[in-house]
mmCIF file of C-alpha atoms in Angstrom:
data_model
loop_
_atom_site.group_PDB
_atom_site.id
_atom_site.type_symbol
_atom_site.label_atom_id
_atom_site.label_comp_id
_atom_site.label_asym_id
_atom_site.label_seq_id
_atom_site.Cartn_x
_atom_site.Cartn_y
_atom_site.Cartn_z
ATOM 1 C CA MET A 2 4.459 -35.771 -24.790
ATOM 2 C CA ASN A 3 2.269 -32.893 -23.969
ATOM 3 C CA GLU A 4 1.638 -33.298 -20.248
ATOM 4 C CA THR A 5 -0.527 -31.012 -18.247
ATOM 5 C CA ARG A 6 1.020 -29.935 -15.017
ATOM 6 C CA LYS A 7 -0.719 -28.225 -12.214
ATOM 7 C CA VAL A 8 0.929 -24.887 -11.754
ATOM 8 C CA THR A 9 0.216 -22.986 -8.595
ATOM 9 C CA ARG A 10 0.542 -19.280 -8.861
ATOM 10 C CA ARG A 11 1.460 -17.266 -5.861
ATOM 11 C CA ARG A 12 0.797 -13.648 -5.332
ATOM 12 C CA PRO A 13 3.861 -11.441 -5.277
ATOM 13 C CA GLY A 14 4.980 -10.754 -1.766
ATOM 14 C CA VAL A 15 3.464 -13.826 -0.152
ATOM 15 C CA ASP A 16 6.877 -14.845 1.122
ATOM 16 C CA SER A 17 7.325 -11.458 2.752
ATOM 17 C CA ARG A 18 3.935 -11.557 4.485
ATOM 18 C CA GLY A 19 5.432 -12.975 7.660
ATOM 19 C CA THR A 20 8.219 -10.418 7.698
ATOM 20 C CA GLY A 21 5.772 -7.591 7.049
ATOM 21 C CA ALA A 22 3.528 -8.764 9.866
ATOM 22 C CA VAL A 23 6.447 -8.851 12.292
ATOM 23 C CA VAL A 24 7.598 -5.353 11.309
ATOM 24 C CA CYS A 25 4.055 -4.003 11.585
ATOM 25 C CA ALA A 26 3.508 -5.660 14.946
ATOM 26 C CA LEU A 27 6.768 -4.257 16.310
ATOM 27 C CA SER A 28 6.013 -0.728 15.118
ATOM 28 C CA LEU A 29 2.511 -0.869 16.604
ATOM 29 C CA ALA A 30 3.892 -2.273 19.851
ATOM 30 C CA VAL A 31 6.259 0.687 20.155
ATOM 31 C CA GLY A 32 3.433 3.129 19.439
ATOM 32 C CA ASN A 33 1.094 1.449 21.906
ATOM 33 C CA LEU A 34 3.792 1.331 24.601
ATOM 34 C CA ALA A 35 4.456 5.054 24.196
ATOM 35 C CA THR A 36 0.732 5.792 24.325
ATOM 36 C CA GLY A 37 0.333 3.613 27.400
ATOM 37 C CA TYR A 38 3.211 5.386 29.113
ATOM 38 C CA LEU A 39 1.645 8.781 28.454
ATOM 39 C CA ALA A 40 -1.720 7.511 29.687
ATOM 40 C CA MET A 41 -0.046 6.223 32.843
ATOM 41 C CA LEU A 42 1.544 9.624 33.388
ATOM 42 C CA THR A 43 -1.841 11.328 33.132
ATOM 43 C CA TYR A 44 -3.290 9.171 35.894
ATOM 44 C CA ALA A 45 -0.182 9.513 38.062
ATOM 45 C CA ALA A 46 -0.419 13.312 38.195
ATOM 46 C CA ARG A 47 -2.130 14.410 41.394
ATOM 47 C CA PRO A 48 -2.324 18.058 42.445
ATOM 48 C CA GLY A 49 -0.652 18.770 45.781
ATOM 49 C CA GLY A 50 -3.277 21.308 46.772
ATOM 50 C CA PRO A 51 -5.345 24.197 45.475
ATOM 51 C CA TRP A 52 -2.193 26.070 44.445
ATOM 52 C CA ASP A 53 -0.834 23.254 42.240
ATOM 53 C CA ASP A 54 -2.316 24.128 38.867
ATOM 54 C CA GLU A 55 0.826 22.903 37.069
ATOM 55 C CA ALA A 56 -0.025 19.274 37.866
ATOM 56 C CA VAL A 57 -3.439 19.717 36.251
ATOM 57 C CA ALA A 58 -1.888 21.346 33.191
ATOM 58 C CA HIS A 59 0.715 18.574 32.870
ATOM 59 C CA SER A 60 -2.000 15.947 33.162
ATOM 60 C CA HIS A 61 -3.977 17.609 30.357
ATOM 61 C CA ILE A 62 -0.886 17.899 28.157
ATOM 62 C CA ALA A 63 0.002 14.232 28.658
ATOM 63 C CA ALA A 64 -3.604 13.140 28.038
ATOM 64 C CA GLY A 65 -3.795 15.202 24.850
ATOM 65 C CA SER A 66 -0.497 13.755 23.665
ATOM 66 C CA ALA A 67 -1.693 10.232 24.472
ATOM 67 C CA LEU A 68 -4.902 10.843 22.532
ATOM 68 C CA ALA A 69 -2.997 12.149 19.509
ATOM 69 C CA LEU A 70 -0.568 9.221 19.601
ATOM 70 C CA ALA A 71 -3.459 6.770 19.951
ATOM 71 C CA CYS A 72 -5.044 8.264 16.826
ATOM 72 C CA VAL A 73 -1.787 7.931 14.885
ATOM 73 C CA THR A 74 -1.398 4.344 16.061
ATOM 74 C CA ALA A 75 -5.006 3.579 15.100
ATOM 75 C CA LEU A 76 -4.396 4.987 11.605
ATOM 76 C CA LEU A 77 -1.256 2.873 11.244
ATOM 77 C CA THR A 78 -3.247 -0.130 12.419
ATOM 78 C CA TRP A 79 -5.874 0.602 9.773
ATOM 79 C CA VAL A 80 -3.183 0.698 7.074
ATOM 80 C CA PHE A 81 -1.652 -2.584 8.234
ATOM 81 C CA VAL A 82 -5.024 -4.330 8.495
ATOM 82 C CA LYS A 83 -6.005 -3.048 5.049
ATOM 83 C CA ALA A 84 -2.765 -4.485 3.648
ATOM 84 C CA GLU A 85 -3.753 -7.810 5.283
ATOM 85 C CA TRP A 86 -0.590 -8.000 7.338
ATOM 86 C CA LEU A 87 -2.418 -7.905 10.677
ATOM 87 C CA ARG A 88 -5.846 -8.848 11.983
ATOM 88 C CA LYS A 89 -8.632 -6.554 13.131
ATOM 89 C CA GLY A 90 -7.979 -7.352 16.780
ATOM 90 C CA TRP A 91 -5.103 -4.890 16.717
ATOM 91 C CA PHE A 92 -7.641 -2.040 16.830
ATOM 92 C CA ALA A 93 -8.555 -2.833 20.443
ATOM 93 C CA LEU A 94 -5.431 -1.447 22.099
ATOM 94 C CA PRO A 95 -5.359 2.020 20.448
ATOM 95 C CA ALA A 96 -9.119 2.325 20.989
ATOM 96 C CA GLY A 97 -8.792 1.460 24.666
ATOM 97 C CA LEU A 98 -5.898 3.853 25.179
ATOM 98 C CA ALA A 99 -7.793 6.630 23.389
ATOM 99 C CA LEU A 100 -10.767 5.993 25.672
ATOM 100 C CA LEU A 101 -8.503 6.264 28.732
ATOM 101 C CA ALA A 102 -7.110 9.579 27.486
ATOM 102 C CA ILE A 103 -10.572 10.966 26.723
ATOM 103 C CA LEU A 104 -11.829 9.952 30.163
ATOM 104 C CA ARG A 105 -8.866 11.688 31.798
ATOM 105 C CA LEU A 106 -9.530 14.845 29.801
ATOM 106 C CA THR A 107 -13.248 14.916 30.632
ATOM 107 C CA LEU A 108 -14.816 12.903 33.445
ATOM 108 C CA LEU A 109 -11.738 11.922 35.429
ATOM 109 C CA ALA A 110 -9.842 15.202 35.095
ATOM 110 C CA PRO A 111 -7.915 16.224 38.223
ATOM 111 C CA HIS A 112 -9.495 19.078 40.138
ATOM 112 C CA LEU A 113 -7.895 21.696 42.307
#
């Protein structure tokens, strides 16, 4: 009566993979939305004239903050992709937002 049964072994945490992916996706969505909002603020700032140096300073501050937040979001994305909870396509949004912030700080900076 010694029967051989096929036993399938599952890795620990396979059941929580879906939950982990949803939590990771939500946290990255919040980070990317905040970065996108800051990037939008940088492009919305227009100096009123040659005397309005505060608008230029605020645009640079928002672009620097957007770049820093894009880097943090990209690092979180790297952690989540390395843990195999998300796919590599999630890198596109933080990279694009970082590029927008860099362009606003350099080539597309507002001038007085």
